[in-house]
């Protein structure tokens, strides 16, 4: 499959990309741990089948010092011993916020998130899950491919 449209190559898309990237930067400037944010973005992107975002978040996580082994295990995080309780809560939140049911995020997952993250971090986590799902959808709809992302490129878009 070839990309079907260069969304950000248009004037409108370029304006939206800059604002969208700025929202992402606000999340990354929040007190939510950067590696937790990358794990959450990676998990949502796996569930949504977004190769472009998988590429970006794996590369950004490695550049930020994440252990590649943990990245390989994100898809099966429940069956591993390498994620903290806080990370497990965030990954469950990412899954439930991505594959929505009528309930949305379960009370158990919400309680686990609240146990490990303060109000500012929860605000960032909620916004992050919304943003990564929107990014996944735009990239999947326009068939953006993974493999060519360069670390820091998204931060440059918002500058």
XYZ file of C-alpha atoms in Angstrom:
159
model
C 0.000 0.000 0.000
C 1.302 3.401 -0.918
C 0.480 6.558 1.033
C -2.691 7.971 -0.454
C -2.385 11.618 0.589
C 0.185 14.004 2.030
C -2.083 15.542 4.644
C 0.570 17.851 6.021
C 1.667 18.927 2.545
C -1.442 21.092 2.285
C -1.803 24.570 3.761
C -4.663 23.474 6.011
C -2.955 20.236 7.002
C 0.296 22.075 7.741
C -1.470 24.491 10.090
C -3.222 21.630 11.842
C 0.002 19.596 12.071
C 1.781 22.468 13.824
C -1.013 22.822 16.371
C -1.349 19.074 16.821
C 2.398 18.711 17.375
C 2.201 21.592 19.861
C -0.390 19.678 21.867
C 1.945 16.692 21.891
C 4.775 18.900 23.130
C 2.548 20.151 25.963
C 2.012 16.542 27.046
C 5.761 15.870 26.868
C 6.446 18.978 28.963
C 4.032 17.776 31.639
C 5.109 15.825 34.730
C 4.012 12.536 33.113
C 7.233 10.500 32.793
C 8.469 10.694 29.196
C 9.106 6.969 28.913
C 5.630 6.190 30.221
C 4.226 8.498 27.546
C 6.189 6.653 24.859
C 4.996 3.263 26.134
C 1.382 4.470 26.107
C 1.769 5.866 22.579
C 3.396 2.661 21.418
C 0.634 0.464 22.844
C -2.183 2.529 21.331
C -0.367 2.546 17.983
C -0.024 -1.247 18.118
C -3.740 -1.636 18.729
C -4.568 0.759 15.894
C -2.069 -0.765 13.434
C -0.323 2.554 12.806
C 3.115 1.832 11.334
C 4.092 5.500 11.162
C 3.408 6.097 14.863
C 5.002 2.784 15.863
C 8.158 3.872 14.053
C 8.120 7.298 15.694
C 7.489 6.143 19.258
C 9.974 3.266 19.187
C 12.694 5.620 17.931
C 11.803 8.393 20.381
C 11.729 5.908 23.280
C 15.133 4.446 22.396
C 16.569 7.962 22.042
C 15.185 8.785 25.504
C 16.990 5.768 26.961
C 14.284 3.093 26.934
C 15.487 -0.506 26.977
C 14.676 -2.112 23.592
C 13.667 -5.325 25.377
C 10.825 -3.506 27.106
C 9.693 -2.083 23.775
C 9.548 -5.588 22.338
C 7.396 -6.689 25.264
C 4.822 -3.873 25.227
C 2.300 -5.896 23.202
C 2.316 -8.610 25.886
C 2.914 -6.382 28.894
C 0.525 -8.318 31.149
C 2.666 -11.442 30.737
C 5.985 -9.806 31.663
C 7.881 -8.660 34.726
C 9.578 -5.625 33.188
C 6.968 -2.902 33.746
C 6.321 -1.058 36.996
C 2.856 -0.985 38.544
C 2.485 2.618 37.369
C 3.435 1.662 33.824
C 1.016 -1.262 33.918
C -1.761 1.083 34.993
C -0.886 3.471 32.160
C -0.762 0.641 29.608
C -4.171 -0.669 30.732
C -5.496 2.889 30.485
C -4.071 3.192 26.965
C -5.762 -0.034 25.910
C -9.132 0.817 27.407
C -8.964 4.369 26.057
C -8.141 3.045 22.588
C -10.552 0.115 22.299
C -13.532 1.905 23.773
C -16.528 0.154 25.209
C -19.671 1.773 26.554
C -17.975 1.894 29.960
C -14.924 3.681 28.593
C -12.112 3.098 31.060
C -13.065 0.645 33.809
C -13.278 1.757 37.421
C -10.436 -0.623 38.308
C -8.116 0.857 35.690
C -9.104 4.404 36.660
C -8.411 3.617 40.326
C -5.015 2.121 39.417
C -4.115 5.214 37.398
C -5.201 7.514 40.247
C -3.108 5.468 42.697
C 0.068 6.054 40.688
C -0.356 9.448 39.030
C -1.173 12.907 40.385
C -3.751 15.264 38.857
C -1.296 16.868 36.415
C -0.065 13.492 35.237
C -3.612 12.165 34.850
C -4.544 15.229 32.788
C -1.545 14.580 30.551
C -2.348 10.861 30.299
C -5.977 11.485 29.308
C -4.905 14.003 26.657
C -2.105 11.743 25.426
C -4.466 8.820 24.838
C -6.824 11.098 22.924
C -3.993 12.606 20.869
C -2.252 9.355 19.958
C -5.537 7.831 18.866
C -6.256 10.871 16.684
C -2.729 10.709 15.219
C -3.108 6.975 14.549
C -6.372 7.542 12.768
C -5.003 10.301 10.533
C -1.953 8.241 9.614
C -3.937 5.043 8.988
C -6.597 6.835 6.912
C -3.918 8.400 4.691
C -1.805 5.191 4.725
C 1.381 6.688 6.110
C 4.181 4.152 6.290
C 6.615 3.577 9.126
C 10.365 3.394 8.716
C 11.542 6.851 7.769
C 10.863 8.829 10.962
C 13.841 10.695 12.411
C 14.092 11.367 16.140
C 12.968 14.879 17.029
C 11.087 15.495 13.785
C 7.718 15.970 15.485
C 9.174 18.467 17.950
C 10.492 20.476 15.010
C 7.007 20.651 13.469
C 5.656 22.477 16.533
C 8.515 24.999 16.637
